[in-house]
Short mmCIF file of C-alpha atoms in Angstrom, two decimals:
data_model
loop_
_atom_site.label_atom_id
_atom_site.label_comp_id
_atom_site.label_asym_id
_atom_site.label_seq_id
_atom_site.Cartn_x
_atom_site.Cartn_y
_atom_site.Cartn_z
CA MET A 109 59.74 74.08 -28.09
CA ALA A 110 57.40 71.50 -26.46
CA MET A 111 54.62 74.09 -25.76
CA ALA A 112 54.96 75.00 -29.06
CA ALA A 113 54.60 71.46 -30.27
CA LEU A 114 51.59 70.84 -28.21
CA SER A 115 50.02 73.94 -29.49
CA SER A 116 50.35 73.20 -33.08
CA PRO A 117 47.44 72.09 -35.00
CA LEU A 118 48.55 68.66 -35.45
CA ALA A 119 49.09 68.17 -31.96
CA LEU A 120 45.66 69.76 -31.26
CA SER A 121 44.36 67.45 -33.40
CA ASN A 122 46.26 64.20 -32.32
CA SER A 123 44.86 65.30 -28.62
CA HIS A 124 41.45 65.95 -29.83
CA TYR A 125 41.54 62.86 -31.63
CA TYR A 126 42.90 60.83 -28.33
CA ASN A 127 40.40 62.46 -26.45
CA ASN A 128 37.54 61.43 -28.77
CA ARG A 129 38.77 57.84 -28.81
CA ASN A 130 39.16 57.54 -24.89
CA TYR A 131 35.40 59.25 -24.61
CA THR A 132 34.15 56.93 -26.92
CA PHE A 133 35.94 53.58 -25.18
CA LYS A 134 34.58 54.87 -22.00
CA ALA A 135 31.14 55.62 -23.10
CA SER A 136 31.41 51.83 -25.01
CA TYR A 137 32.62 50.39 -22.21
CA LEU A 138 30.11 52.04 -19.51
CA LYS A 139 27.15 51.24 -21.70
CA GLN A 140 28.46 47.19 -22.22
CA ARG A 141 28.82 47.17 -18.55
CA THR A 142 25.04 48.38 -17.92
CA THR A 143 24.21 46.31 -20.34
CA LEU A 144 25.74 43.14 -19.13
CA LEU A 145 25.14 43.79 -15.39
CA PRO A 146 21.54 42.55 -15.27
CA VAL A 147 22.46 39.51 -17.56
CA LEU A 148 25.37 38.77 -15.01
CA HIS A 149 23.19 38.74 -12.07
CA HIS A 150 20.35 36.82 -13.57
CA ARG A 151 22.90 34.13 -14.01
CA ALA A 152 24.14 34.35 -10.74
CA ARG A 153 20.91 34.17 -9.19
CA THR A 154 19.80 31.05 -11.60
CA PHE A 155 23.40 29.29 -10.52
CA ARG A 156 22.47 30.20 -6.86
CA ILE A 157 19.19 28.74 -6.99
CA ARG A 158 20.64 25.78 -8.50
CA CYS A 159 22.60 25.06 -5.93
CA THR A 160 20.61 25.56 -2.94
CA SER A 161 18.02 23.39 -4.82
CA ASP A 162 20.89 20.51 -5.46
CA THR A 163 22.29 21.10 -1.52
CA GLY A 164 18.99 21.72 0.15
CA ALA A 165 19.08 18.30 2.48
CA ALA A 166 22.62 19.84 2.99
CA LEU A 167 21.69 23.44 4.24
CA LEU A 168 21.29 23.60 8.20
CA LEU A 169 19.24 26.14 9.50
CA ASN A 170 19.84 27.73 12.71
CA PHE A 171 17.10 28.31 15.18
CA GLU A 172 16.59 32.42 14.10
CA ALA A 173 16.30 30.82 10.30
CA VAL A 174 13.93 28.53 11.57
CA MET A 175 11.57 30.59 13.39
CA LYS A 176 11.75 33.10 10.30
CA GLU A 177 10.61 30.54 8.23
CA CYS A 178 7.72 29.27 10.39
CA ASN A 179 6.59 33.03 10.99
CA ALA A 180 6.43 33.72 7.29
CA ARG A 181 4.15 30.31 6.56
CA GLY A 182 1.95 31.20 10.34
CA VAL A 183 3.22 27.32 11.01
CA GLN A 184 3.91 26.64 14.59
CA LEU A 185 6.93 23.93 14.83
CA PRO A 186 6.19 20.34 17.63
CA LEU A 187 8.25 21.20 20.81
CA ASP A 188 10.72 18.25 19.85
CA MET A 189 11.79 19.93 16.17
CA VAL A 190 12.00 23.64 18.34
CA ASP A 191 14.29 21.71 20.95
CA ALA A 192 16.13 20.57 18.10
CA ALA A 193 16.31 24.12 16.11
CA LYS A 194 17.87 25.60 19.41
CA ILE A 195 20.31 22.74 19.45
CA THR A 196 21.58 21.59 16.46
CA GLY A 197 19.45 23.38 13.77
CA ILE A 198 17.09 21.64 11.18
CA ARG A 199 17.91 20.37 7.97
CA GLN A 200 16.05 22.85 5.19
CA LEU A 201 14.92 19.86 3.45
CA PHE A 202 13.16 18.41 6.55
CA LEU A 203 11.69 21.96 7.28
CA HIS A 204 10.05 22.38 4.16
CA ARG A 205 8.79 18.84 3.97
CA TYR A 206 6.86 19.30 7.40
CA PHE A 207 5.58 22.81 5.79
CA GLN A 208 4.12 21.06 2.88
CA LEU A 209 3.02 17.86 4.85
CA GLN A 210 1.38 20.28 7.61
CA ASP A 211 -0.57 21.71 3.95
CA SER A 212 -1.53 18.58 2.63
CA ASN A 213 -4.85 17.89 4.72
CA LEU A 214 -6.29 18.37 8.00
CA VAL A 215 -5.52 14.52 9.16
CA MET A 216 -2.08 14.27 7.75
CA SER A 217 -1.65 17.70 9.67
CA PHE A 218 -2.93 16.42 12.91
CA LEU A 219 -1.17 13.66 12.86
CA MET A 220 2.27 15.35 11.93
CA LYS A 221 1.64 17.60 15.04
CA HIS A 222 1.03 15.18 17.70
CA ILE A 223 2.58 11.51 16.47
CA PRO A 224 6.40 12.20 16.48
CA MET A 225 7.09 8.57 15.64
CA LEU A 226 5.18 9.15 12.33
CA ARG A 227 6.23 12.70 11.64
CA THR A 228 10.11 11.49 11.75
CA ARG A 229 9.74 8.93 9.46
CA MET A 230 7.49 10.83 6.96
CA LEU A 231 10.50 13.56 7.09
CA ALA A 232 12.69 11.30 6.05
CA ASP A 233 10.48 9.19 3.55
CA PRO A 234 7.48 10.81 2.41
CA SER A 235 6.03 7.61 1.17
CA PHE A 236 6.19 5.94 4.39
CA LEU A 237 2.34 5.78 4.74
CA PHE A 238 1.68 4.61 1.31
CA LYS A 239 4.22 1.60 2.11
CA LEU A 240 2.74 0.95 5.27
CA GLY A 241 -0.93 1.15 3.95
CA THR A 242 0.36 -1.09 1.17
CA GLU A 243 1.66 -3.41 3.78
CA VAL A 244 -1.47 -3.77 5.57
CA PHE A 245 -3.81 -3.50 2.65
CA ILE A 246 -2.14 -6.54 0.81
CA ASP A 247 -2.07 -8.59 4.43
CA ILE A 248 -5.69 -8.26 4.97
CA LEU A 249 -6.20 -8.88 1.21
CA CYS A 250 -4.40 -12.34 1.46
CA THR A 251 -5.42 -13.11 4.96
CA LEU A 252 -8.96 -13.00 4.01
CA VAL A 253 -8.52 -15.08 0.83
CA ALA A 254 -6.80 -18.15 3.17
CA GLU A 255 -9.55 -17.49 6.01
CA TYR A 256 -12.26 -18.25 3.54
CA LEU A 257 -10.24 -20.84 1.84
CA GLN A 258 -9.87 -22.53 4.77
CA ARG A 259 -13.20 -21.93 6.58
CA ARG A 260 -15.51 -22.24 3.51
CA GLU A 261 -19.55 -22.19 4.63
CA ASP A 262 -18.23 -21.16 8.08
CA PHE A 263 -16.49 -18.11 6.94
CA TRP A 264 -19.24 -15.88 8.27
CA ASN A 265 -20.28 -17.24 11.03
CA GLU A 266 -16.69 -17.21 12.38
CA ILE A 267 -16.11 -14.06 10.97
CA HIS A 268 -14.86 -12.46 14.31
CA LEU A 269 -12.35 -15.20 14.56
CA VAL A 270 -11.21 -14.10 10.89
CA ILE A 271 -10.67 -10.26 12.16
CA GLY A 272 -9.16 -11.78 15.48
CA ASP A 273 -6.13 -13.24 12.84
CA ILE A 274 -6.21 -10.45 10.98
CA VAL A 275 -5.26 -8.20 14.03
CA VAL A 276 -2.80 -10.74 14.96
CA GLY A 277 -1.01 -10.86 11.73
CA ILE A 278 -1.01 -6.92 11.11
CA ILE A 279 0.66 -5.93 14.49
CA PRO A 280 3.85 -7.57 13.45
CA LEU A 281 3.68 -6.64 10.26
CA VAL A 282 3.93 -2.78 11.29
CA ILE A 283 6.02 -3.17 13.82
CA VAL A 284 8.30 -4.94 11.45
CA VAL A 285 7.66 -2.26 8.28
CA THR A 286 7.96 0.79 11.03
CA ASN A 287 10.79 -0.46 13.06
CA LEU A 288 12.91 -0.82 9.41
CA SER A 289 11.82 2.32 8.14
CA PRO A 290 14.69 5.90 7.85
CA ILE A 291 13.96 8.28 10.72
CA ALA A 292 14.76 12.12 10.04
CA ARG A 293 17.81 13.18 12.68
CA PHE A 294 17.57 16.79 13.91
CA GLY A 295 20.73 16.29 15.95
CA ASN A 296 22.87 14.36 18.56
CA TYR A 297 20.81 14.40 21.87
CA SER A 298 21.74 13.38 25.52
CA TYR A 299 19.47 10.72 26.81
CA ASP A 300 18.23 10.90 30.65
CA SER A 301 19.42 7.23 31.60
CA GLN A 302 23.44 7.11 32.18
CA GLY A 303 25.22 4.15 32.31
CA LEU A 304 24.84 0.91 30.49
CA LEU A 305 20.82 1.84 29.62
CA GLY A 306 22.13 5.30 28.51
CA GLY A 307 24.76 3.68 25.90
CA ILE A 308 21.93 1.05 24.56
CA GLN A 309 19.95 3.88 23.60
CA HIS A 310 22.45 5.82 22.31
CA THR A 311 24.16 3.04 20.20
CA ILE A 312 20.37 2.09 18.83
CA ALA A 313 19.70 5.74 18.10
CA SER A 314 22.80 5.89 15.84
CA LEU A 315 21.97 2.83 13.51
CA PRO A 316 20.43 3.34 10.12
CA GLY A 317 17.04 2.67 10.29
CA SER A 318 17.80 -0.45 7.81
CA VAL A 319 20.89 -2.31 6.64
CA PHE A 320 20.82 -0.43 3.06
CA GLU A 321 19.45 3.10 4.36
CA ALA A 322 20.94 5.69 2.47
CA GLU A 323 23.18 8.39 3.98
CA ARG A 324 22.31 11.78 4.09
CA PRO A 325 24.13 15.13 4.87
CA GLY A 326 24.89 14.90 8.74
CA CYS A 327 23.81 11.15 8.80
CA LYS A 328 26.97 8.55 7.90
CA PHE A 329 26.67 5.28 8.80
CA THR A 330 29.87 2.79 8.99
CA LEU A 331 30.04 -0.75 7.76
CA LYS A 332 30.02 -1.79 11.07
CA GLN A 333 26.76 -0.11 12.17
CA ARG A 334 25.18 -1.58 8.97
CA ILE A 335 26.20 -5.31 10.07
CA ALA A 336 24.98 -4.09 13.54
CA THR A 337 21.35 -3.15 12.01
CA TYR A 338 20.42 -6.09 10.70
CA PHE A 339 21.04 -7.96 14.38
CA ILE A 340 19.97 -5.80 16.69
CA LYS A 341 16.80 -4.86 14.01
CA GLY A 342 15.58 -8.71 14.01
CA ALA A 343 16.24 -9.07 17.86
CA LEU A 344 13.83 -6.20 18.52
CA GLN A 345 11.32 -6.73 15.97
CA GLY A 346 11.47 -10.63 17.37
CA ILE A 347 10.58 -9.46 20.80
CA MET A 348 7.98 -6.95 20.03
CA ALA A 349 6.70 -9.75 17.79
CA PHE A 350 6.73 -12.17 20.44
CA LEU A 351 4.77 -9.97 23.25
CA SER A 352 2.24 -8.58 20.49
CA ALA A 353 1.41 -12.20 19.43
CA LEU A 354 1.32 -13.76 23.19
CA ILE A 355 -1.14 -10.87 23.85
CA GLY A 356 -3.43 -11.04 20.43
CA GLN A 357 -3.46 -14.96 20.25
CA GLY A 358 -4.35 -15.02 24.35
CA PHE A 359 -7.02 -12.71 23.13
CA LEU A 360 -7.78 -15.19 20.12
CA ASN A 361 -8.00 -18.28 22.40
CA VAL A 362 -10.38 -16.90 24.88
CA ILE A 363 -12.95 -16.16 22.20
CA MET A 364 -12.28 -19.71 20.82
CA MET A 365 -13.42 -21.06 24.16
CA ASN A 366 -16.80 -21.86 22.95
CA SER A 367 -15.45 -23.12 19.26
CA LYS A 368 -14.80 -26.47 17.47
CA ARG A 369 -12.03 -25.00 16.16
CA HIS A 370 -8.59 -26.12 17.34
CA LYS A 371 -6.77 -23.75 19.61
CA PRO A 372 -3.00 -23.43 18.94
CA CYS A 373 -0.53 -23.45 22.43
CA LEU A 374 -0.02 -19.77 23.15
CA LYS A 375 3.72 -19.98 24.11
CA LYS A 376 4.59 -21.99 20.87
CA THR A 377 2.64 -19.44 18.66
CA ALA A 378 4.54 -16.59 20.58
CA VAL A 379 7.84 -18.07 19.86
CA LEU A 380 7.12 -18.87 16.48
CA TRP A 381 6.23 -15.46 15.41
CA GLY A 382 8.61 -13.76 17.57
CA ILE A 383 11.36 -15.98 15.55
CA PHE A 384 9.78 -15.38 12.17
CA ALA A 385 9.82 -11.62 12.71
CA ALA A 386 13.49 -11.79 13.81
CA VAL A 387 14.57 -14.11 10.83
CA SER A 388 12.30 -14.15 8.16
CA SER A 389 10.63 -10.70 7.94
CA ASN A 390 13.88 -9.00 8.98
CA THR A 391 15.58 -10.36 6.49
CA ARG A 392 13.01 -10.08 3.54
CA TYR A 393 12.31 -6.38 4.54
CA GLN A 394 15.69 -5.27 4.58
CA ILE A 395 16.23 -6.76 0.91
CA ILE A 396 12.44 -4.62 0.22
CA ASN A 397 14.48 -1.21 1.79
CA GLY A 398 17.42 -2.51 -0.70
CA LEU A 399 15.63 -2.98 -3.69
CA GLU A 400 13.49 0.04 -3.23
CA LEU A 401 16.31 2.59 -2.61
CA LEU A 402 17.95 1.20 -5.76
CA PHE A 403 14.73 1.86 -8.01
CA GLU A 404 14.15 5.02 -6.54
CA ALA A 405 17.80 6.10 -7.43
CA SER A 406 17.19 5.21 -11.03
CA ALA A 407 15.98 7.36 -13.94
CA ILE A 408 12.77 6.07 -14.03
CA GLY A 409 12.69 5.80 -10.26
CA LYS A 410 12.39 9.43 -9.89
CA ASN A 411 8.98 9.55 -10.98
CA PRO A 412 6.96 9.09 -7.30
CA ASN A 413 3.76 7.24 -9.05
CA ILE A 414 6.06 4.89 -10.92
CA ALA A 415 8.14 4.47 -7.61
CA LYS A 416 4.86 3.62 -5.54
CA PHE A 417 3.78 0.95 -8.27
CA PHE A 418 7.51 -0.67 -8.34
CA SER A 419 6.85 -0.62 -4.06
CA PHE A 420 3.52 -2.07 -4.21
CA ILE A 421 4.65 -5.34 -6.67
CA VAL A 422 7.75 -5.96 -4.77
CA ARG A 423 5.52 -5.84 -1.63
CA PHE A 424 2.85 -7.88 -2.78
CA ILE A 425 5.68 -10.43 -3.62
CA ASN A 426 7.00 -10.44 -0.62
CA ASN A 427 3.84 -10.88 1.10
CA ILE A 428 2.91 -14.11 -0.56
CA ILE A 429 6.71 -15.37 -0.15
CA GLY A 430 6.07 -14.47 3.60
CA GLY A 431 2.68 -16.15 3.87
CA MET A 432 3.79 -19.64 2.57
CA GLN A 433 7.41 -19.31 4.85
CA PHE A 434 4.90 -18.77 7.88
CA VAL A 435 2.52 -21.51 6.66
CA GLU A 436 5.93 -23.97 6.36
CA TRP A 437 7.60 -22.99 9.65
CA ALA A 438 4.00 -23.58 11.35
CA LYS A 439 3.63 -26.98 10.04
CA TRP A 440 7.40 -27.95 10.96
CA SER A 441 6.73 -26.39 14.31
CA GLY A 442 3.36 -28.20 14.72
CA VAL A 443 1.62 -25.00 15.85
CA HIS A 444 -0.32 -25.73 12.55
#
């Protein structure tokens, strides 16, 4: 009975209908699936690319991945970066910045290869050289104007003294700007020195470049570290400024032996430079770094040219304030 029913024309018709309907549904599904797969794959790929770009700073490449990218570009890494890749890996952001700086020009390529102090700072802040150059340019300009107003008709006759004053002023300035700049940290390293000296080295290396240095993936700072940075960096800058002023002003005093100009006391001048760098310069440049960080994080600060213009303005104002402060300190201490 059941077989008869199934073999009846109505049953056969219904069976044919359902089979056609199932086939049609499957064909339609397969067609949609075939059509949608490339779209979904494209969207997934786009999403993955966006995620990679947003988290590029956090992506840590191991030694094999680093060497693969270097070989593909034909770039040879410095030994310290190779060691870092073997021990802890290198952030993708730092590696790509190194590639970009290597391709910029021959001078930059040479500096990035052979000067680690510059390399680690350029990788952390690509505008480091611009900021340092801005400081040097403004300082030279302001010093030339001040020297001319002071010497007037003797300016060209005493140009060697003017150049000496410029050099003596630039050295502590470069020390302060470099000392407070952020550094690309590739990982934790053990120090050859043990005991107290090794502990001091580790403590200083773990501090941020400045009080307001931004945190990055794998680079976090506590409030205690930021507070310690102000005092430790200030002390280091004071010591280095004292030594550089001691040597520089001593050299100037030798040149001025046959000059009628007043020769400032060497020890007082060195102490003045040291205290000024530790207190005034340290405080002002900590604030400058904080202001630049806030501006660069804003919408308008995302434009590199606008960010550089802002940096130039605040550093020019800071240089004027610093120059006025130093003159007052020199008068108060009797060095002027």
